[in-house]
């Protein structure tokens, strides 16, 4: 029995921040490092949003707001869900928090007891299992491989559900794989969930607007309206509007749950920032026209990165349909040896090798629950991405294969 709780002992520092911190330490030593670990857009927040926040401050919107969002913002979120997702909700179904991450934290803190299970398809965003574990639950991670296009199949979902299952987490487009579920796939998952009435769904749609196919976006509560009473649809302005630092996330869900989330928030952060909310209101009401040009740039970078990585022997990179990450599998590099004699035994060793030898920082797949792989963020300039891929290719060429002479 020490000073620190067992709860905090179950939390690990975020792996993505750790990889970035090591890269920055090398940068500080004067090394030329390209950082591809970033989980945020490299674009600036659009000017009309900044102006709206400035006006809000000048007009006195500098005080606490109602606990889980201003009435104006909640209404704008209802309108957004109706307009873009076909979801009918009223302000009493809406919660607004300090980032989508706080909503995930609020949800699992409010609903997960010791022994409860949360099904999380892997690869997954690093924070889900940690938050579940912190709340005393057990993360049941299900490997969804490149052959499954990194998506949960109905069979795997069925096999993962037990009496203790409380939640299924769906994240489409997915961080880190970029996988996007189609309407048909969500329908099939819904058919399984219909048979298990005790299972709720957290649909993390935060990358909704970052997609590179012409398919219409589908979210599970819309595809399966009869399940909506046990679905939370989570979104935010961080990724779509380049507003990660504004810290505003929001969700729609059943009123009884939304009320409990508000109680927890009232005793933790009191309310999200009034200024952030004014900015989010401008984002959700100001039109999305600028996104087409951003997406064109992301798509162009994606095409370059995936082609360049696929040209490297030992790497296999699926082309992501959404988000701004590529997730190449690197099993073909394992067992090979660096010039210094280090054997690349797992994806952490591969990421370390790229950092040391190529000066390129990526995040090893181990933190995302599906190895051996690594995550490359393409939310950075094309010039840097071209340089980074060329450096990785060169570093891979310098590796001694596992069995010299076998090739
Ligand atoms: N969900 C996913 C899948 C993410 O990648 C992130 C951020 O990286 C978040 C949620 C949290 O977003 P925020 O707290 O900035 O709204």
Short mmCIF file of C-alpha atoms and ligand atoms in Angstrom, two decimals:
data_model
loop_
_atom_site.label_atom_id
_atom_site.label_comp_id
_atom_site.label_asym_id
_atom_site.label_seq_id
_atom_site.Cartn_x
_atom_site.Cartn_y
_atom_site.Cartn_z
CA UNK A 1 0.00 0.00 0.00
CA UNK A 2 1.87 3.01 -1.23
CA UNK A 3 1.02 6.60 -1.82
CA UNK A 4 -0.20 6.10 -5.39
CA UNK A 5 -3.41 4.33 -6.28
CA UNK A 6 -3.50 1.07 -8.18
CA UNK A 7 -5.66 2.94 -10.71
CA UNK A 8 -2.89 5.30 -11.67
CA UNK A 9 -0.50 2.38 -11.81
CA UNK A 10 -2.59 0.92 -14.61
CA UNK A 11 -2.16 4.01 -16.81
CA UNK A 12 0.83 4.22 -19.15
CA UNK A 13 2.03 7.51 -20.58
CA UNK A 14 0.66 7.81 -24.09
CA UNK A 15 3.01 5.99 -26.47
CA UNK A 16 2.48 8.52 -29.22
CA UNK A 17 3.60 11.36 -26.94
CA UNK A 18 6.57 9.24 -25.81
CA UNK A 19 7.78 8.66 -29.38
CA UNK A 20 7.43 12.38 -30.14
CA UNK A 21 9.32 13.30 -26.96
CA UNK A 22 12.29 11.07 -27.90
CA UNK A 23 12.36 12.58 -31.37
CA UNK A 24 12.32 16.10 -29.91
CA UNK A 25 15.17 15.22 -27.56
CA UNK A 26 17.28 14.21 -30.58
CA UNK A 27 16.24 17.39 -32.39
CA UNK A 28 17.41 19.39 -29.37
CA UNK A 29 20.81 17.69 -29.69
CA UNK A 30 21.03 19.12 -33.18
CA UNK A 31 20.07 15.94 -35.10
CA UNK A 32 18.04 16.35 -38.28
CA UNK A 33 14.86 14.46 -37.39
CA UNK A 34 11.60 14.26 -39.32
CA UNK A 35 8.71 13.74 -36.93
CA UNK A 36 5.91 11.56 -38.31
CA UNK A 37 4.34 10.79 -34.95
CA UNK A 38 1.94 13.72 -34.89
CA UNK A 39 -1.77 13.10 -34.37
CA UNK A 40 -3.02 16.48 -35.47
CA UNK A 41 -3.57 18.42 -38.70
CA UNK A 42 -0.69 20.63 -39.83
CA UNK A 43 -3.18 23.24 -41.08
CA UNK A 44 -4.14 26.35 -39.10
CA UNK A 45 -7.62 26.76 -37.64
CA UNK A 46 -9.70 28.61 -40.29
CA UNK A 47 -9.77 32.39 -39.80
CA UNK A 48 -13.54 32.67 -39.36
CA UNK A 49 -13.35 30.40 -36.31
CA UNK A 50 -10.55 32.43 -34.75
CA UNK A 51 -12.50 35.64 -35.41
CA UNK A 52 -15.62 34.19 -33.77
CA UNK A 53 -13.68 33.23 -30.65
CA UNK A 54 -12.13 36.69 -30.50
CA UNK A 55 -15.54 38.35 -30.77
CA UNK A 56 -16.86 36.02 -28.07
CA UNK A 57 -14.10 37.07 -25.72
CA UNK A 58 -14.66 40.74 -26.46
CA UNK A 59 -18.38 40.40 -25.83
CA UNK A 60 -17.83 38.90 -22.39
CA UNK A 61 -18.11 35.16 -23.07
CA UNK A 62 -15.29 34.61 -20.65
CA UNK A 63 -17.16 32.97 -17.80
CA UNK A 64 -18.17 29.44 -16.79
CA UNK A 65 -20.83 28.01 -19.05
CA UNK A 66 -23.47 25.41 -18.28
CA UNK A 67 -21.71 22.19 -17.30
CA UNK A 68 -21.98 20.20 -20.50
CA UNK A 69 -22.14 22.90 -23.15
CA UNK A 70 -23.84 26.18 -24.04
CA UNK A 71 -27.41 25.92 -25.37
CA UNK A 72 -26.30 27.49 -28.69
CA UNK A 73 -23.53 24.96 -29.19
CA UNK A 74 -25.75 22.03 -28.22
CA UNK A 75 -28.32 23.16 -30.77
CA UNK A 76 -25.62 23.51 -33.44
CA UNK A 77 -24.44 19.97 -32.62
CA UNK A 78 -28.01 18.63 -33.01
CA UNK A 79 -28.19 20.40 -36.38
CA UNK A 80 -24.83 18.94 -37.41
CA UNK A 81 -25.91 15.40 -36.48
CA UNK A 82 -29.14 15.85 -38.44
CA UNK A 83 -27.49 17.46 -41.49
CA UNK A 84 -24.41 15.29 -41.79
CA UNK A 85 -25.38 12.01 -40.15
CA UNK A 86 -29.17 11.77 -40.36
CA UNK A 87 -29.44 11.50 -36.56
CA UNK A 88 -32.37 13.00 -34.69
CA UNK A 89 -31.42 14.34 -31.30
CA UNK A 90 -32.37 17.10 -28.95
CA UNK A 91 -30.05 19.17 -26.72
CA UNK A 92 -30.79 16.81 -23.82
CA UNK A 93 -29.00 14.08 -25.79
CA UNK A 94 -25.85 16.15 -26.20
CA UNK A 95 -22.74 16.50 -24.07
CA UNK A 96 -19.78 18.81 -24.72
CA UNK A 97 -16.42 18.26 -23.04
CA UNK A 98 -12.80 19.28 -23.03
CA UNK A 99 -12.00 17.21 -26.11
CA UNK A 100 -13.52 13.93 -27.25
CA UNK A 101 -11.01 12.27 -24.96
CA UNK A 102 -12.73 13.64 -21.87
CA UNK A 103 -16.03 12.23 -23.08
CA UNK A 104 -14.47 8.77 -23.42
CA UNK A 105 -13.08 9.16 -19.93
CA UNK A 106 -16.45 10.33 -18.58
CA UNK A 107 -18.29 7.45 -20.28
CA UNK A 108 -16.08 4.65 -18.99
CA UNK A 109 -15.82 6.24 -15.52
CA UNK A 110 -19.59 6.37 -15.38
CA UNK A 111 -20.41 2.90 -16.68
CA UNK A 112 -17.50 0.48 -16.28
CA UNK A 113 -17.11 -1.55 -13.07
CA UNK A 114 -14.36 -3.96 -12.12
CA UNK A 115 -14.64 -7.02 -14.33
CA UNK A 116 -16.69 -5.34 -17.03
CA UNK A 117 -15.40 -5.94 -20.54
CA UNK A 118 -14.99 -3.48 -23.38
CA UNK A 119 -14.43 -4.92 -26.85
CA UNK A 120 -11.85 -2.94 -28.81
CA UNK A 121 -10.88 -3.92 -32.37
CA UNK A 122 -7.11 -3.71 -32.91
CA UNK A 123 -5.29 -1.78 -34.16
CA UNK A 124 -6.88 0.84 -31.91
CA UNK A 125 -6.25 4.36 -30.69
CA UNK A 126 -3.82 3.98 -27.79
CA UNK A 127 -6.03 5.62 -25.18
CA UNK A 128 -9.07 3.31 -25.22
CA UNK A 129 -7.61 0.34 -23.36
CA UNK A 130 -5.80 2.54 -20.89
CA UNK A 131 -8.93 4.45 -19.95
CA UNK A 132 -10.91 1.21 -19.66
CA UNK A 133 -8.20 -0.25 -17.41
CA UNK A 134 -8.06 2.89 -15.30
CA UNK A 135 -11.79 2.56 -14.68
CA UNK A 136 -11.32 -1.05 -13.56
CA UNK A 137 -12.59 -2.69 -16.73
CA UNK A 138 -10.94 -5.23 -18.97
CA UNK A 139 -10.16 -4.31 -22.55
CA UNK A 140 -10.89 -7.26 -24.86
CA UNK A 141 -8.81 -6.49 -27.91
CA UNK A 142 -9.63 -8.26 -31.16
CA UNK A 143 -6.96 -8.45 -33.84
CA UNK A 144 -8.28 -7.16 -37.16
CA UNK A 145 -5.48 -7.77 -39.61
CA UNK A 146 -4.59 -6.20 -42.94
CA UNK A 147 -6.31 -9.22 -44.57
CA UNK A 148 -9.56 -8.07 -42.87
CA UNK A 149 -8.76 -4.55 -44.08
CA UNK A 150 -8.25 -3.82 -40.35
CA UNK A 151 -11.98 -4.13 -39.71
CA UNK A 152 -14.01 -6.09 -37.18
CA UNK A 153 -16.02 -8.85 -38.81
CA UNK A 154 -19.45 -9.92 -37.48
CA UNK A 155 -17.97 -13.36 -36.65
CA UNK A 156 -15.20 -11.87 -34.54
CA UNK A 157 -17.62 -9.55 -32.79
CA UNK A 158 -19.96 -12.44 -31.98
CA UNK A 159 -17.09 -14.50 -30.59
CA UNK A 160 -15.85 -11.65 -28.38
CA UNK A 161 -19.11 -10.92 -26.56
CA UNK A 162 -19.67 -12.38 -23.08
CA UNK A 163 -22.09 -11.70 -20.24
CA UNK A 164 -19.63 -9.10 -18.95
CA UNK A 165 -19.37 -7.13 -22.19
CA UNK A 166 -20.49 -3.56 -21.58
CA UNK A 167 -19.24 -1.71 -24.64
CA UNK A 168 -17.99 -2.16 -28.15
CA UNK A 169 -15.74 0.65 -29.37
CA UNK A 170 -15.90 1.41 -33.09
CA UNK A 171 -13.61 4.02 -34.61
CA UNK A 172 -14.22 4.87 -38.26
CA UNK A 173 -12.11 6.25 -39.89
CA UNK A 174 -9.68 4.47 -37.63
CA UNK A 175 -6.59 5.79 -35.93
CA UNK A 176 -4.12 4.19 -36.76
CA UNK A 177 -5.25 2.05 -39.74
CA UNK A 178 -7.40 4.55 -41.66
CA UNK A 179 -10.06 1.84 -42.12
CA UNK A 180 -13.56 3.16 -42.81
CA UNK A 181 -16.63 0.96 -42.24
CA UNK A 182 -19.20 0.89 -45.00
CA UNK A 183 -22.93 1.08 -44.44
CA UNK A 184 -23.21 -2.65 -45.20
CA UNK A 185 -20.51 -3.59 -42.70
CA UNK A 186 -22.15 -1.50 -39.97
CA UNK A 187 -25.47 -3.17 -40.76
CA UNK A 188 -23.89 -6.60 -40.26
CA UNK A 189 -22.29 -5.57 -36.97
CA UNK A 190 -25.69 -4.20 -35.96
CA UNK A 191 -27.25 -7.60 -36.64
CA UNK A 192 -24.88 -9.15 -34.11
CA UNK A 193 -25.47 -6.40 -31.54
CA UNK A 194 -29.24 -6.82 -31.89
CA UNK A 195 -28.79 -10.31 -30.42
CA UNK A 196 -26.91 -8.93 -27.38
CA UNK A 197 -29.05 -6.30 -25.77
CA UNK A 198 -26.63 -5.60 -22.92
CA UNK A 199 -23.86 -4.34 -25.23
CA UNK A 200 -23.55 -0.60 -25.86
CA UNK A 201 -21.58 0.99 -28.68
CA UNK A 202 -19.20 3.91 -28.53
CA UNK A 203 -18.86 5.12 -32.11
CA UNK A 204 -15.81 7.39 -32.29
CA UNK A 205 -16.35 9.37 -35.51
CA UNK A 206 -13.74 12.04 -34.88
CA UNK A 207 -12.07 11.52 -38.29
CA UNK A 208 -15.42 11.60 -40.14
CA UNK A 209 -14.44 14.44 -42.46
CA UNK A 210 -11.02 13.04 -43.39
CA UNK A 211 -11.93 10.49 -46.06
CA UNK A 212 -10.57 9.71 -49.50
CA UNK A 213 -13.33 7.70 -51.16
CA UNK A 214 -16.57 8.91 -52.70
CA UNK A 215 -18.67 6.70 -50.42
CA UNK A 216 -21.11 8.50 -48.19
CA UNK A 217 -20.09 8.47 -44.54
CA UNK A 218 -21.98 5.98 -42.39
CA UNK A 219 -22.28 5.86 -38.61
CA UNK A 220 -23.77 2.92 -36.72
CA UNK A 221 -26.65 4.79 -35.02
CA UNK A 222 -27.93 5.91 -38.40
CA UNK A 223 -27.51 2.57 -40.13
CA UNK A 224 -29.22 0.74 -37.23
CA UNK A 225 -31.72 3.25 -35.79
CA UNK A 226 -33.25 0.62 -33.53
CA UNK A 227 -29.91 0.40 -31.68
CA UNK A 228 -29.65 4.16 -31.11
CA UNK A 229 -30.83 3.78 -27.52
CA UNK A 230 -27.50 2.11 -26.73
CA UNK A 231 -25.17 4.01 -29.01
CA UNK A 232 -23.06 7.04 -28.18
CA UNK A 233 -21.94 8.92 -31.29
CA UNK A 234 -18.73 10.78 -30.47
CA UNK A 235 -17.19 13.55 -32.50
CA UNK A 236 -15.29 16.80 -32.09
CA UNK A 237 -13.70 19.72 -33.83
CA UNK A 238 -10.05 18.72 -33.25
CA UNK A 239 -9.31 16.90 -36.49
CA UNK A 240 -11.89 18.18 -38.99
CA UNK A 241 -11.35 21.87 -38.23
CA UNK A 242 -7.70 21.75 -37.13
CA UNK A 243 -8.67 22.73 -33.58
CA UNK A 244 -6.79 20.23 -31.40
CA UNK A 245 -5.68 22.94 -28.97
CA UNK A 246 -9.18 24.34 -28.51
CA UNK A 247 -10.18 21.16 -26.66
CA UNK A 248 -13.81 20.71 -27.64
CA UNK A 249 -15.41 17.32 -28.20
CA UNK A 250 -19.07 16.38 -28.22
CA UNK A 251 -21.34 13.37 -28.30
CA UNK A 252 -24.96 12.33 -28.71
CA UNK A 253 -26.47 9.57 -26.62
CA UNK A 254 -29.40 8.49 -24.48
CA UNK A 255 -30.48 11.16 -22.01
CA UNK A 256 -29.99 9.10 -18.85
CA UNK A 257 -26.34 8.51 -19.70
CA UNK A 258 -25.78 12.12 -20.82
CA UNK A 259 -27.06 13.33 -17.43
CA UNK A 260 -24.59 11.13 -15.55
CA UNK A 261 -21.71 12.37 -17.71
CA UNK A 262 -22.69 15.89 -16.76
CA UNK A 263 -22.62 15.05 -13.03
CA UNK A 264 -19.08 13.73 -13.36
CA UNK A 265 -18.00 16.73 -15.41
CA UNK A 266 -19.52 19.14 -12.88
CA UNK A 267 -17.15 17.72 -10.27
CA UNK A 268 -14.06 17.62 -12.48
CA UNK A 269 -13.68 20.35 -15.13
CA UNK A 270 -16.95 22.26 -14.38
CA UNK A 271 -17.45 23.03 -18.07
CA UNK A 272 -15.49 23.12 -21.28
CA UNK A 273 -13.85 26.47 -22.11
CA UNK A 274 -16.34 29.19 -23.06
CA UNK A 275 -13.99 30.46 -25.76
CA UNK A 276 -13.39 27.00 -27.18
CA UNK A 277 -17.14 26.50 -27.36
CA UNK A 278 -17.61 29.80 -29.22
CA UNK A 279 -14.99 28.60 -31.72
CA UNK A 280 -16.69 25.20 -32.05
CA UNK A 281 -20.03 26.94 -32.67
CA UNK A 282 -18.46 28.90 -35.53
CA UNK A 283 -16.89 25.70 -36.87
CA UNK A 284 -20.16 23.76 -36.90
CA UNK A 285 -22.21 26.59 -38.39
CA UNK A 286 -19.66 28.12 -40.76
CA UNK A 287 -19.65 25.58 -43.59
CA UNK A 288 -17.10 22.93 -44.55
CA UNK A 289 -16.03 24.18 -47.96
CA UNK A 290 -12.36 24.53 -46.99
CA UNK A 291 -12.16 20.80 -46.22
CA UNK A 292 -12.08 19.77 -49.88
CA UNK A 293 -8.71 21.42 -50.39
CA UNK A 294 -7.29 19.98 -47.16
CA UNK A 295 -8.50 16.51 -48.11
CA UNK A 296 -6.97 16.86 -51.55
CA UNK A 297 -3.63 17.55 -49.91
CA UNK A 298 -4.00 14.67 -47.44
CA UNK A 299 -4.93 12.34 -50.29
CA UNK A 300 -1.96 13.39 -52.34
CA UNK A 301 0.38 12.78 -49.39
CA UNK A 302 -1.30 9.47 -48.64
CA UNK A 303 -0.76 8.31 -52.20
CA UNK A 304 2.89 9.25 -52.08
CA UNK A 305 3.55 7.69 -48.67
CA UNK A 306 1.81 4.39 -49.37
CA UNK A 307 3.49 4.01 -52.79
CA UNK A 308 6.92 4.86 -51.38
CA UNK A 309 6.56 2.49 -48.41
CA UNK A 310 5.23 -0.34 -50.59
CA UNK A 311 8.32 0.00 -52.79
CA UNK A 312 10.52 -0.93 -49.81
CA UNK A 313 11.20 -4.68 -49.53
CA UNK A 314 9.97 -5.88 -46.14
CA UNK A 315 7.06 -3.43 -45.82
CA UNK A 316 3.41 -3.89 -46.80
CA UNK A 317 1.24 -0.82 -46.59
CA UNK A 318 -2.54 -0.83 -47.12
CA UNK A 319 -3.96 2.34 -48.60
CA UNK A 320 -6.03 4.03 -45.87
CA UNK A 321 -9.50 5.28 -46.82
CA UNK A 322 -9.57 7.91 -44.07
CA UNK A 323 -7.75 9.75 -41.24
CA UNK A 324 -4.15 10.82 -41.81
CA UNK A 325 -2.15 7.76 -40.90
CA UNK A 326 -0.56 4.90 -42.79
CA UNK A 327 -0.01 1.65 -40.91
CA UNK A 328 2.57 -0.46 -42.77
CA UNK A 329 3.17 -4.02 -41.57
CA UNK A 330 6.89 -4.63 -41.12
CA UNK A 331 7.16 -8.40 -40.53
CA UNK A 332 9.47 -8.56 -43.55
CA UNK A 333 12.10 -6.56 -41.65
CA UNK A 334 12.08 -8.61 -38.46
CA UNK A 335 15.22 -10.63 -37.85
CA UNK A 336 17.37 -8.43 -40.04
CA UNK A 337 20.45 -6.77 -38.60
CA UNK A 338 21.67 -3.18 -38.57
CA UNK A 339 25.27 -2.27 -39.47
CA UNK A 340 25.92 -1.92 -35.76
CA UNK A 341 24.80 -5.52 -35.30
CA UNK A 342 21.41 -4.84 -33.67
CA UNK A 343 18.75 -7.36 -34.60
CA UNK A 344 15.34 -5.87 -35.39
CA UNK A 345 13.37 -8.26 -33.22
CA UNK A 346 10.06 -6.36 -33.01
CA UNK A 347 8.38 -3.21 -34.22
CA UNK A 348 9.80 -1.14 -31.37
CA UNK A 349 13.28 -2.07 -32.61
CA UNK A 350 12.23 -1.12 -36.14
CA UNK A 351 10.97 2.31 -34.98
CA UNK A 352 14.17 2.81 -32.93
CA UNK A 353 16.26 1.89 -35.96
CA UNK A 354 14.41 4.39 -38.18
CA UNK A 355 14.92 7.11 -35.57
CA UNK A 356 18.62 6.39 -35.09
CA UNK A 357 19.64 5.54 -38.64
CA UNK A 358 17.18 7.49 -40.79
CA UNK A 359 16.32 10.32 -38.42
CA UNK A 360 12.61 9.58 -38.91
CA UNK A 361 10.27 9.25 -35.93
CA UNK A 362 7.33 6.84 -36.26
CA UNK A 363 5.20 5.14 -33.60
CA UNK A 364 5.68 1.37 -33.17
CA UNK A 365 2.56 -0.75 -33.64
CA UNK A 366 2.83 -2.36 -30.24
CA UNK A 367 0.96 0.58 -28.66
CA UNK A 368 -1.89 0.17 -31.13
CA UNK A 369 -2.30 -3.52 -30.39
CA UNK A 370 -1.44 -5.00 -33.78
CA UNK A 371 2.17 -5.86 -34.53
CA UNK A 372 4.59 -5.85 -36.22
CA UNK A 373 3.75 -2.50 -37.76
CA UNK A 374 4.34 1.19 -37.27
CA UNK A 375 2.25 4.30 -37.69
CA UNK A 376 3.23 7.12 -40.00
CA UNK A 377 1.28 10.37 -39.79
CA UNK A 378 0.95 12.14 -43.12
CA UNK A 379 -0.30 15.36 -41.51
CA UNK A 380 2.92 17.04 -42.55
CA UNK A 381 4.29 18.61 -45.72
CA UNK A 382 4.80 16.53 -48.84
CA UNK A 383 8.43 17.59 -49.06
CA UNK A 384 9.13 16.24 -45.59
CA UNK A 385 7.18 13.06 -46.33
CA UNK A 386 9.20 12.46 -49.50
CA UNK A 387 12.43 12.99 -47.61
CA UNK A 388 11.28 10.73 -44.76
CA UNK A 389 10.28 7.86 -47.07
CA UNK A 390 13.56 8.13 -48.97
CA UNK A 391 15.48 7.97 -45.69
CA UNK A 392 13.50 4.94 -44.49
CA UNK A 393 14.15 3.23 -47.84
CA UNK A 394 17.88 3.91 -47.54
CA UNK A 395 17.97 2.64 -43.93
CA UNK A 396 16.15 -0.54 -44.98
CA UNK A 397 18.62 -1.10 -47.82
CA UNK A 398 21.45 -1.03 -45.31
CA UNK A 399 19.96 -3.86 -43.27
CA UNK A 400 21.51 -7.32 -43.41
CA UNK A 401 18.74 -9.82 -44.11
CA UNK A 402 18.01 -12.48 -41.50
CA UNK A 403 19.80 -15.27 -43.37
CA UNK A 404 22.61 -13.74 -45.39
CA UNK A 405 22.90 -15.52 -48.70
CA UNK A 406 19.33 -16.82 -48.62
CA UNK A 407 18.15 -14.18 -51.08
N1 LIG B 1 -10.45 9.58 -30.83
C1 LIG B 1 -9.44 9.29 -31.66
C2 LIG B 1 -9.52 8.08 -32.51
C3 LIG B 1 -8.31 10.11 -31.70
O1 LIG B 1 -7.30 9.82 -32.54
C4 LIG B 1 -8.26 11.25 -30.86
C5 LIG B 1 -7.07 12.12 -30.83
O2 LIG B 1 -6.00 11.77 -31.25
C6 LIG B 1 -9.35 11.51 -30.03
C7 LIG B 1 -10.44 10.65 -30.04
C8 LIG B 1 -9.39 12.67 -29.07
O3 LIG B 1 -9.61 13.88 -29.67
P1 LIG B 1 -9.81 15.22 -28.84
O4 LIG B 1 -9.70 14.91 -27.40
O5 LIG B 1 -8.75 16.14 -29.32
O6 LIG B 1 -11.18 15.71 -29.22
#
